mmCIF file of C-alpha atoms in Angstrom:
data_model
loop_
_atom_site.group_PDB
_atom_site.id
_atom_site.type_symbol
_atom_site.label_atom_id
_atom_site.label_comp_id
_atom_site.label_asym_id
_atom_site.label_seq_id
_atom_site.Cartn_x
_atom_site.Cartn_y
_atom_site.Cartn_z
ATOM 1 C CA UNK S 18 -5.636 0.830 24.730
ATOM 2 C CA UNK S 19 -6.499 3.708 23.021
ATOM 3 C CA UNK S 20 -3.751 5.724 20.784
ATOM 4 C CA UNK S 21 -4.885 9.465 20.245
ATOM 5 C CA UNK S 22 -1.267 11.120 20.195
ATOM 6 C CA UNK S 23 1.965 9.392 17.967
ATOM 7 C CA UNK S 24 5.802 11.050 18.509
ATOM 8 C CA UNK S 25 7.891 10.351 15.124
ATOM 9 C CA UNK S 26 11.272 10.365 16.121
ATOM 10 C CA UNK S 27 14.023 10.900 12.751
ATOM 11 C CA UNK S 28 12.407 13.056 9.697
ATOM 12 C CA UNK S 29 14.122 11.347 7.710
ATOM 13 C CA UNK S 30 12.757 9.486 4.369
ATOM 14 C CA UNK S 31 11.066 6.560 7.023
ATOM 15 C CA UNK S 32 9.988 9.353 9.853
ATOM 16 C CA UNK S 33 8.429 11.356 7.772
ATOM 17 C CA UNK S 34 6.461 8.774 5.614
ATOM 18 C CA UNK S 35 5.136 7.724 8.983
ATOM 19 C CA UNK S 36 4.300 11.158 9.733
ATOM 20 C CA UNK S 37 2.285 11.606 6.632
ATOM 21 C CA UNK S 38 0.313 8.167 6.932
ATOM 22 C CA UNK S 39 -0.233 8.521 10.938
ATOM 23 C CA UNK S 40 -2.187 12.335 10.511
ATOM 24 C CA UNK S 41 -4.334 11.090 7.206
ATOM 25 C CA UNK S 42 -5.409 8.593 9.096
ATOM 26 C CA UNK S 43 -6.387 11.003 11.782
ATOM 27 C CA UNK S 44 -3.716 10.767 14.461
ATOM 28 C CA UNK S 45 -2.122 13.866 16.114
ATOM 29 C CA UNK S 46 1.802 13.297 15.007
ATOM 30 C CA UNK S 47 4.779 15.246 17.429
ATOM 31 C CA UNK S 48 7.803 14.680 15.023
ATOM 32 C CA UNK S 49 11.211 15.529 16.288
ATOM 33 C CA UNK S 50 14.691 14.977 14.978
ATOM 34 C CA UNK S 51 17.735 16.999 16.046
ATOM 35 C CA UNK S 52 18.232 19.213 13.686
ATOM 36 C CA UNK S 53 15.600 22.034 12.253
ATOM 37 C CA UNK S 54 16.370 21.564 8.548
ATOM 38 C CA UNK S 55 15.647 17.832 8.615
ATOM 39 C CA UNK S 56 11.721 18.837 10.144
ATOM 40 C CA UNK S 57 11.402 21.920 7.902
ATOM 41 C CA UNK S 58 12.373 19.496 4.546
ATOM 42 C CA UNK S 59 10.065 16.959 6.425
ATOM 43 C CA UNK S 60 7.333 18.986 6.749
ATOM 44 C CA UNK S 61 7.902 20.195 3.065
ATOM 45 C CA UNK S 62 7.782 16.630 1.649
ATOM 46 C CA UNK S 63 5.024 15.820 3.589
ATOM 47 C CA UNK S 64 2.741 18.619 1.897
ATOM 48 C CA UNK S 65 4.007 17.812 -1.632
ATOM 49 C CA UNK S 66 3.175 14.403 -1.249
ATOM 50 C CA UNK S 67 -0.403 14.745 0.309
ATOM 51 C CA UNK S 68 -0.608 17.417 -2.352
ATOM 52 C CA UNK S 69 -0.320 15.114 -4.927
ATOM 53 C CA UNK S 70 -2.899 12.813 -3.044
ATOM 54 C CA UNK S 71 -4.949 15.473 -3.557
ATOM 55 C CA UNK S 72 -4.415 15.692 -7.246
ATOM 56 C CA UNK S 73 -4.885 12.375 -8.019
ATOM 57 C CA UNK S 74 -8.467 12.322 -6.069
ATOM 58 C CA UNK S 75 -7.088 10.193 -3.091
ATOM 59 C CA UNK S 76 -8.057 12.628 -0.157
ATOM 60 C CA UNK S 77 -9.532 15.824 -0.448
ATOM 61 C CA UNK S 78 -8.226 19.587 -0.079
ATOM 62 C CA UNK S 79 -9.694 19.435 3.316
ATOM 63 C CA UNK S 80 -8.192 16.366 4.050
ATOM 64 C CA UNK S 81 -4.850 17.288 3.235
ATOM 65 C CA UNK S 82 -4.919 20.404 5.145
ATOM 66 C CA UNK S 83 -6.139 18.502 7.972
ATOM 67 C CA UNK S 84 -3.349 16.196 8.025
ATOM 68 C CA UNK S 85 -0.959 19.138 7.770
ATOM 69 C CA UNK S 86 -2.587 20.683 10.827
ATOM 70 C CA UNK S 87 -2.090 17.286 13.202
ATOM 71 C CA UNK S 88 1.737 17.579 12.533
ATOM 72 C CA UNK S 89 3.934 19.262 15.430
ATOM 73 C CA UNK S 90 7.869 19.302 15.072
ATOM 74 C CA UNK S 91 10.088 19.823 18.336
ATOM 75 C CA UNK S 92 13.920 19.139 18.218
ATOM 76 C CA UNK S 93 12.998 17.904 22.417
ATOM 77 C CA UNK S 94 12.911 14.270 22.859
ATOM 78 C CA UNK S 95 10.808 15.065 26.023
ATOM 79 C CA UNK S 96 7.493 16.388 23.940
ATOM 80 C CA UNK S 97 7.823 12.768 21.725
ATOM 81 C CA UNK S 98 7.262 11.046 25.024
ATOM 82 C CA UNK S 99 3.956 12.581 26.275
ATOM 83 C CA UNK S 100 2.660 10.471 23.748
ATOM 84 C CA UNK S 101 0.416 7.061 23.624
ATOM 85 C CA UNK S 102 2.634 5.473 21.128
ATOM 86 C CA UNK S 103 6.443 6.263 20.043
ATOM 87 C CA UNK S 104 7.794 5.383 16.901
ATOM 88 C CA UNK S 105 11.340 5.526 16.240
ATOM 89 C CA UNK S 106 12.922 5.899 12.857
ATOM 90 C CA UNK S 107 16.161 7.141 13.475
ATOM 91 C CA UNK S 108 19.251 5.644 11.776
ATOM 92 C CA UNK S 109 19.951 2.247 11.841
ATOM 93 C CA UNK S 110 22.508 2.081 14.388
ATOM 94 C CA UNK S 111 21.743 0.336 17.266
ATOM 95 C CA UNK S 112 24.053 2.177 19.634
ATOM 96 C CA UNK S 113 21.884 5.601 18.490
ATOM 97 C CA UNK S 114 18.685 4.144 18.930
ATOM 98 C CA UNK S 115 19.922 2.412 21.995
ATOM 99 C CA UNK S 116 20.746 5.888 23.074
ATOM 100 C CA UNK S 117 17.210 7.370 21.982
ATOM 101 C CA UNK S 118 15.277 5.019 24.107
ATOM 102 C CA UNK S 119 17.400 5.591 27.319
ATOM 103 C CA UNK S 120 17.069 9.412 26.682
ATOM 104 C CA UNK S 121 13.437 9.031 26.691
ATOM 105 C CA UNK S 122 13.045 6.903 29.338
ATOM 106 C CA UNK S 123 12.372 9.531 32.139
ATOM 107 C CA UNK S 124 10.282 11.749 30.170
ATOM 108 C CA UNK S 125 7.778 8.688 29.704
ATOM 109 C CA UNK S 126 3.818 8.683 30.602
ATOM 110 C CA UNK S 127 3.094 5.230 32.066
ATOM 111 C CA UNK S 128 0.729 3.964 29.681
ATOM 112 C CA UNK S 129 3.479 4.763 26.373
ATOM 113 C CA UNK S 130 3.999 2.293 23.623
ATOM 114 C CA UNK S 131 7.731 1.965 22.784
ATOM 115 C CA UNK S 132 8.390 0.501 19.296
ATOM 116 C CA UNK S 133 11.516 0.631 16.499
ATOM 117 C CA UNK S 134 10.988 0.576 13.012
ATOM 118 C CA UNK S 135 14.277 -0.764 12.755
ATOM 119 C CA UNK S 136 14.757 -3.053 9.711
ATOM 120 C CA UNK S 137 16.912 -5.592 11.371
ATOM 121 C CA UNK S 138 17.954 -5.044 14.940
ATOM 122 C CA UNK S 139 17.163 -7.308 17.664
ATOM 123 C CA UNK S 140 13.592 -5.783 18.975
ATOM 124 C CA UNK S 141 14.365 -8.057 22.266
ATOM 125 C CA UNK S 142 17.760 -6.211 22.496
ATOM 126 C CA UNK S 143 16.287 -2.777 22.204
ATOM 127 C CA UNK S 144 13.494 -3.793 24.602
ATOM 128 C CA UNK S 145 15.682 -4.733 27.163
ATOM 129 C CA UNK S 146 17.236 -1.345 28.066
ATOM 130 C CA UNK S 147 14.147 0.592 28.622
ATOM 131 C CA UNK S 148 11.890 -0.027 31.286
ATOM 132 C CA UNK S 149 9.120 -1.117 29.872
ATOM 133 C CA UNK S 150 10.508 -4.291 27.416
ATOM 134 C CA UNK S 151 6.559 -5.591 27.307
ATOM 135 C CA UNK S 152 5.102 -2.670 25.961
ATOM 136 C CA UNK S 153 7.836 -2.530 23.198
ATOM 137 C CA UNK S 154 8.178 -3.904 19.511
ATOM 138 C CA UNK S 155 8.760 -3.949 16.235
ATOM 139 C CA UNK S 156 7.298 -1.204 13.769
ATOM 140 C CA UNK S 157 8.358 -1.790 10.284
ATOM 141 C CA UNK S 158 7.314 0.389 7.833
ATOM 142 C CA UNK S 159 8.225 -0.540 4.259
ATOM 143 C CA UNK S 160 9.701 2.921 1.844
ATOM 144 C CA UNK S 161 8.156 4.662 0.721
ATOM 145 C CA UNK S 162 5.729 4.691 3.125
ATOM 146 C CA UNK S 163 2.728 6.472 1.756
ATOM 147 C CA UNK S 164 2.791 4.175 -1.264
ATOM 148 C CA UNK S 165 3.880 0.738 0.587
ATOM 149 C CA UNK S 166 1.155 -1.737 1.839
ATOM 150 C CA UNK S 167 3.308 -3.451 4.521
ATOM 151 C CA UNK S 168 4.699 -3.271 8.026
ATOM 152 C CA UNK S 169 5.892 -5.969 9.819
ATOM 153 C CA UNK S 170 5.258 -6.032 13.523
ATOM 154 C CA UNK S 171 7.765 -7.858 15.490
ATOM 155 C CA UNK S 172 7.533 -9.120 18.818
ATOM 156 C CA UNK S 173 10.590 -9.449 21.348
ATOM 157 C CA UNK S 174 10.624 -12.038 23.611
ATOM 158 C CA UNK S 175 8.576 -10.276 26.412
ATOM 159 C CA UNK S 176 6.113 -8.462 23.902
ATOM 160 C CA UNK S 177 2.639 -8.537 26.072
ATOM 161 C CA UNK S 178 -0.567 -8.790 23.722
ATOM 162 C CA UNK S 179 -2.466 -6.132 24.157
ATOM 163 C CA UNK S 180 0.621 -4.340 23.473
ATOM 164 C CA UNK S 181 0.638 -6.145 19.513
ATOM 165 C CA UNK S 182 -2.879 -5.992 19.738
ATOM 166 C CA UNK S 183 -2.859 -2.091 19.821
ATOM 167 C CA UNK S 184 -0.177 -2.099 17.335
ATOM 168 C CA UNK S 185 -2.503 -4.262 14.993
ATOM 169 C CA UNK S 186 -5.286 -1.966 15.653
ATOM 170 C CA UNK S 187 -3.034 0.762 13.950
ATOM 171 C CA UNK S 188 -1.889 -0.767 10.848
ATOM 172 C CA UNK S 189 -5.378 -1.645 9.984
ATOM 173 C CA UNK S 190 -6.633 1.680 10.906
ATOM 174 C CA UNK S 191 -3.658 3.398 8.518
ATOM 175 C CA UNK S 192 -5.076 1.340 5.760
ATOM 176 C CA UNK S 193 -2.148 -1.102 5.252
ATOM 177 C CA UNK S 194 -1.540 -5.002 5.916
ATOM 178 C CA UNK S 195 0.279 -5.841 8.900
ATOM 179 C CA UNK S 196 2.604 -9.313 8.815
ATOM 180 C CA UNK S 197 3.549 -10.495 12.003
ATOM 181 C CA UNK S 198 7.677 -12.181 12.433
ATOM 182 C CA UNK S 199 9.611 -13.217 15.148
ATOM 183 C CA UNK S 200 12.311 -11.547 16.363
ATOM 184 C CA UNK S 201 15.458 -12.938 14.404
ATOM 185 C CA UNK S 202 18.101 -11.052 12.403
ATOM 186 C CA UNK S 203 16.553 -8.906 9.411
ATOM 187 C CA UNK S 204 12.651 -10.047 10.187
ATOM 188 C CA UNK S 205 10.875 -11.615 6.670
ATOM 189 C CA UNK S 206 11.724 -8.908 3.767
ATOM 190 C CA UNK S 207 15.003 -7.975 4.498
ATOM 191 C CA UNK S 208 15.932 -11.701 5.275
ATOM 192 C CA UNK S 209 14.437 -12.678 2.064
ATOM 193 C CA UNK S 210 15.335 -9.051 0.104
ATOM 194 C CA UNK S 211 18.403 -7.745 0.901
ATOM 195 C CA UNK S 212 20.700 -11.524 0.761
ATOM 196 C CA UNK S 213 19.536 -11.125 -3.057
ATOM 197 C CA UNK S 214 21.014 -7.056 -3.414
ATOM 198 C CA UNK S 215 23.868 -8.343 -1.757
ATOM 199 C CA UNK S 216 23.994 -11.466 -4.291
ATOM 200 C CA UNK S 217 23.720 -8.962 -6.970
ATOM 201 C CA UNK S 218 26.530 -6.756 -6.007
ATOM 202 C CA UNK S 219 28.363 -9.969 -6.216
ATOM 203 C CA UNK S 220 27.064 -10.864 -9.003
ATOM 204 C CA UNK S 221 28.889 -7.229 -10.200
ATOM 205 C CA UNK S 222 31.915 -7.606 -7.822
ATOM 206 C CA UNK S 223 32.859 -10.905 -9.779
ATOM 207 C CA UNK S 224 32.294 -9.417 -13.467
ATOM 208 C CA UNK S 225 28.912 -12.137 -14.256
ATOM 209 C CA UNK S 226 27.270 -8.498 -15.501
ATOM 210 C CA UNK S 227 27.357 -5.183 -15.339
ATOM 211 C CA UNK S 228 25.463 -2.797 -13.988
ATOM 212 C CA UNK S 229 22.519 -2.255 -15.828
ATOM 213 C CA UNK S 230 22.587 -6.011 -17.558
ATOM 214 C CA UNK S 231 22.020 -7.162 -13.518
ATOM 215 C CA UNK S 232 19.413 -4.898 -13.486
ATOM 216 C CA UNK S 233 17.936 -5.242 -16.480
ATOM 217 C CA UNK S 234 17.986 -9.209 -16.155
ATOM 218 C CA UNK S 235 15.735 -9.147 -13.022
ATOM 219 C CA UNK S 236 13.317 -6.466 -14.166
ATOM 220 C CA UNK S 237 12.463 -8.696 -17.857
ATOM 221 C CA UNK S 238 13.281 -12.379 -16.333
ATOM 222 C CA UNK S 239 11.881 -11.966 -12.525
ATOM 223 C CA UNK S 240 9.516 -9.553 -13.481
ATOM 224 C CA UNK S 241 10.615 -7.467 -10.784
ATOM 225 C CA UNK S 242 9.709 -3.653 -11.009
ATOM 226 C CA UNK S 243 13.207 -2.623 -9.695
ATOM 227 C CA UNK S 244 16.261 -4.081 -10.434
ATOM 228 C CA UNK S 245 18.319 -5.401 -7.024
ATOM 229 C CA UNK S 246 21.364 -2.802 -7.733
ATOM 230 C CA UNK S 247 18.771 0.159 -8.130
ATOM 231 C CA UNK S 248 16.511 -0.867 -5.265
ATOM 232 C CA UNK S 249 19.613 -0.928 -3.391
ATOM 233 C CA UNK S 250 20.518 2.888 -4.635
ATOM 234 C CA UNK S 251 16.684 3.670 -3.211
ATOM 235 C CA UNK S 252 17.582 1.851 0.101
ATOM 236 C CA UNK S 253 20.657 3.302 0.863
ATOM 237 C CA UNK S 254 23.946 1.541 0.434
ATOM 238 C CA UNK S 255 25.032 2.050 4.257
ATOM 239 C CA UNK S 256 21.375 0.580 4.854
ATOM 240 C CA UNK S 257 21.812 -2.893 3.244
ATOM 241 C CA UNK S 258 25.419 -2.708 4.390
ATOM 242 C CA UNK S 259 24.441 -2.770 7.773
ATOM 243 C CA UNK S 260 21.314 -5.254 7.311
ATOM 244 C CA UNK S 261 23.976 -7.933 6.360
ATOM 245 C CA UNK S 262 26.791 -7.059 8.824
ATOM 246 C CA UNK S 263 22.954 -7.900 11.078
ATOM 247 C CA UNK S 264 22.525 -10.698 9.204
ATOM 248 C CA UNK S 265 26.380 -11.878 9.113
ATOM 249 C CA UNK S 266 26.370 -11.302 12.676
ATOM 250 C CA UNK S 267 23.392 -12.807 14.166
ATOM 251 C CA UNK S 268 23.233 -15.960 12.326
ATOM 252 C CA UNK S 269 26.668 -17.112 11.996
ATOM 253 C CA UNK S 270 26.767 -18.241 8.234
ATOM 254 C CA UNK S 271 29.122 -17.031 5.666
ATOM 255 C CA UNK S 272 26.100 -17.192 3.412
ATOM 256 C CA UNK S 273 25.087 -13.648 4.439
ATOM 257 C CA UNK S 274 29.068 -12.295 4.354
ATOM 258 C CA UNK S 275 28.214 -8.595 3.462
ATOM 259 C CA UNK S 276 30.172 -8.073 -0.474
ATOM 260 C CA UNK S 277 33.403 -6.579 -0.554
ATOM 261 C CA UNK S 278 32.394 -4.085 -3.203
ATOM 262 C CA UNK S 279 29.075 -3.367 -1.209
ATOM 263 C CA UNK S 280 31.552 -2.268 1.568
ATOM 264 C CA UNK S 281 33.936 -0.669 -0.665
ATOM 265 C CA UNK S 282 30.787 1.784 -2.524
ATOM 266 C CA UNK S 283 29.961 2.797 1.759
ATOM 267 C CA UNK S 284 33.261 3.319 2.239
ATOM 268 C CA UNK S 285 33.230 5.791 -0.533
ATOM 269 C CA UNK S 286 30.286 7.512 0.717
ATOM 270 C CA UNK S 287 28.531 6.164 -2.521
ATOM 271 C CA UNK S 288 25.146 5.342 -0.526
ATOM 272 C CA UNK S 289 22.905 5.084 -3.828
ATOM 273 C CA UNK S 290 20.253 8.196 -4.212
ATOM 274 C CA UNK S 291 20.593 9.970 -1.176
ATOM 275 C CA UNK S 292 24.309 11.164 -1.687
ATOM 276 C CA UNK S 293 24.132 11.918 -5.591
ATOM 277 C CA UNK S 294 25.953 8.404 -6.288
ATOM 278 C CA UNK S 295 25.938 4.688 -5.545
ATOM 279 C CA UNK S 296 25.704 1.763 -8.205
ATOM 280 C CA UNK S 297 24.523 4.786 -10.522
ATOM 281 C CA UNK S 298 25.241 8.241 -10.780
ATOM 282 C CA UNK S 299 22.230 10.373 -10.337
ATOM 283 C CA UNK S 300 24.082 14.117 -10.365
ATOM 284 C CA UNK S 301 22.967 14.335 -14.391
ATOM 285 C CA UNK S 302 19.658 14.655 -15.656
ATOM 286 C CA UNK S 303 19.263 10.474 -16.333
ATOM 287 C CA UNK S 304 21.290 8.317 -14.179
ATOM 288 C CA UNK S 305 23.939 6.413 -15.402
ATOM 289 C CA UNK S 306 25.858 3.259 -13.984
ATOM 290 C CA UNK S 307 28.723 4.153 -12.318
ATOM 291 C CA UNK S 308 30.505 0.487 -12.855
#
């Protein structure tokens, strides 16, 4: 089918990316969240990032300002669902997203594309309490989104084709490479990704290094360009938390047991960037390791 019209649900870091990449590519965007700040500091990041598209030579003035123009906000669920495609990017909870899909249920056009850009959830699960499981599934963006190449699409168990088919159509049409998993806990990055932040934290929790040697370790000897306990500040603490509780959950093994001190940083409200503090402390001008 043909997508013309995308509703963004969550402004958050994910929703908004979305946002951004769905209008550049020439899409008409209806974001809504449920509070006003979150879409006025959405639509805010939106234009300083395509702004500095702009100034690097990667779309033009017009461009930018035509992207701008495609994005409506509404803090009504009911104007995301006169859409062709919905894309939710709310937190990942499955008992709010859960709740999100039922709410939009009734406000539905026929023809709508459900999908979840969840980063672990069961997309069968999700599927299975709206009314239309085959023309659901997975949508996951990787962060940040302007700058990432990936999304996974995920089918659920009663995922029809033209249904992935149309979601393939999009990736490729956004400019990005599409990777398709099956439906089991976490998907292909986070299944391979975040088992090694949580390793890491261990690797902290049991005194093998500190903070920045852990990081430091994997950025010279794995040539990685993040280091696990930093990537996991950029994440979101309460993110990879719940990605191995997912994990822990789904597949039974006390390989994926979420750490202790992982827990303990949540618990604390230390969720890495976001809040000002996680395994560093980003409220000075340089961060610094906080253990």
């Amino acid at each position: 089918m043909t997508i013309g019209k995308i509703g963004v649900i969550g402004a958050g870091q994910m929703g908004n990316g979305i946002a951004h990449v769905m209008a550049v590519a020439g899409y008409d965007v209806v974001m809504s969240d449920i509070s006003q700040d979150a879409l006025d500091n959405a639509m805010n990041t939106i234009r300083g990032n395509l702004s500095r598209q702009a100034g690097r030579g990667k779309i033009s003035e017009e461009d930018m300002e035509a992207a701008i123009a495609r994005i409506s906000t509404t803090l009504a669920l009911s104007d995301v669902a006169k859409t062709d495609l919905v894309i939710e990017a709310a937190t990942e909870r499955e008992s709010v997203k859960q709740a999100i899909f039922e709410d939009l249920g009734p406000h539905l056009l026929p023809h709508t594309i459900l999908t979840s850009n969840t980063s672990s959830i069961s997309i069968t699960r999700l599927a299975s309490r709206t009314d239309r499981p085959e023309k659901f599934m997975g949508f996951h963006f990787m962060n940040p989104v302007p700058v990432m190449q990936l999304v996974e699409l995920i089918r659920g168990i009663a995922t029809d084709k033209a249904t992935y088919d149309t979601c393939l159509g999009i990736v490729e049409r956004i400019g990005k490479t599409a990777a398709s998993a099956e439906d089991f806990p976490a998907f292909i990055v986070n299944r391979v990704l975040v088992p090694m932040i949580n390793e890491a934290v261990y690797t902290l929790y049991e005194g093998v290094g500190n903070v920045r040697s852990i990081d430091q370790a994997l950025k010279l000897g794995a040539n990685h360009p993040m280091g696990p306990l930093e990537l996991a500040d950029f994440i979101g603490l309460d993110t990879c938390l719940a990605i191995m509780n997912v994990l822990h959950d789904g597949l039974a093994d006390t390989k994926y047991r979420p750490c202790p001190l992982l827990t303990k940083y949540v618990e604390a409200g230390w969720l890495g960037r976001k809040s000002g503090r996680g395994f560093y402390d980003y409220r000075g001008e340089v961060p610094v390791p906080t253990r």
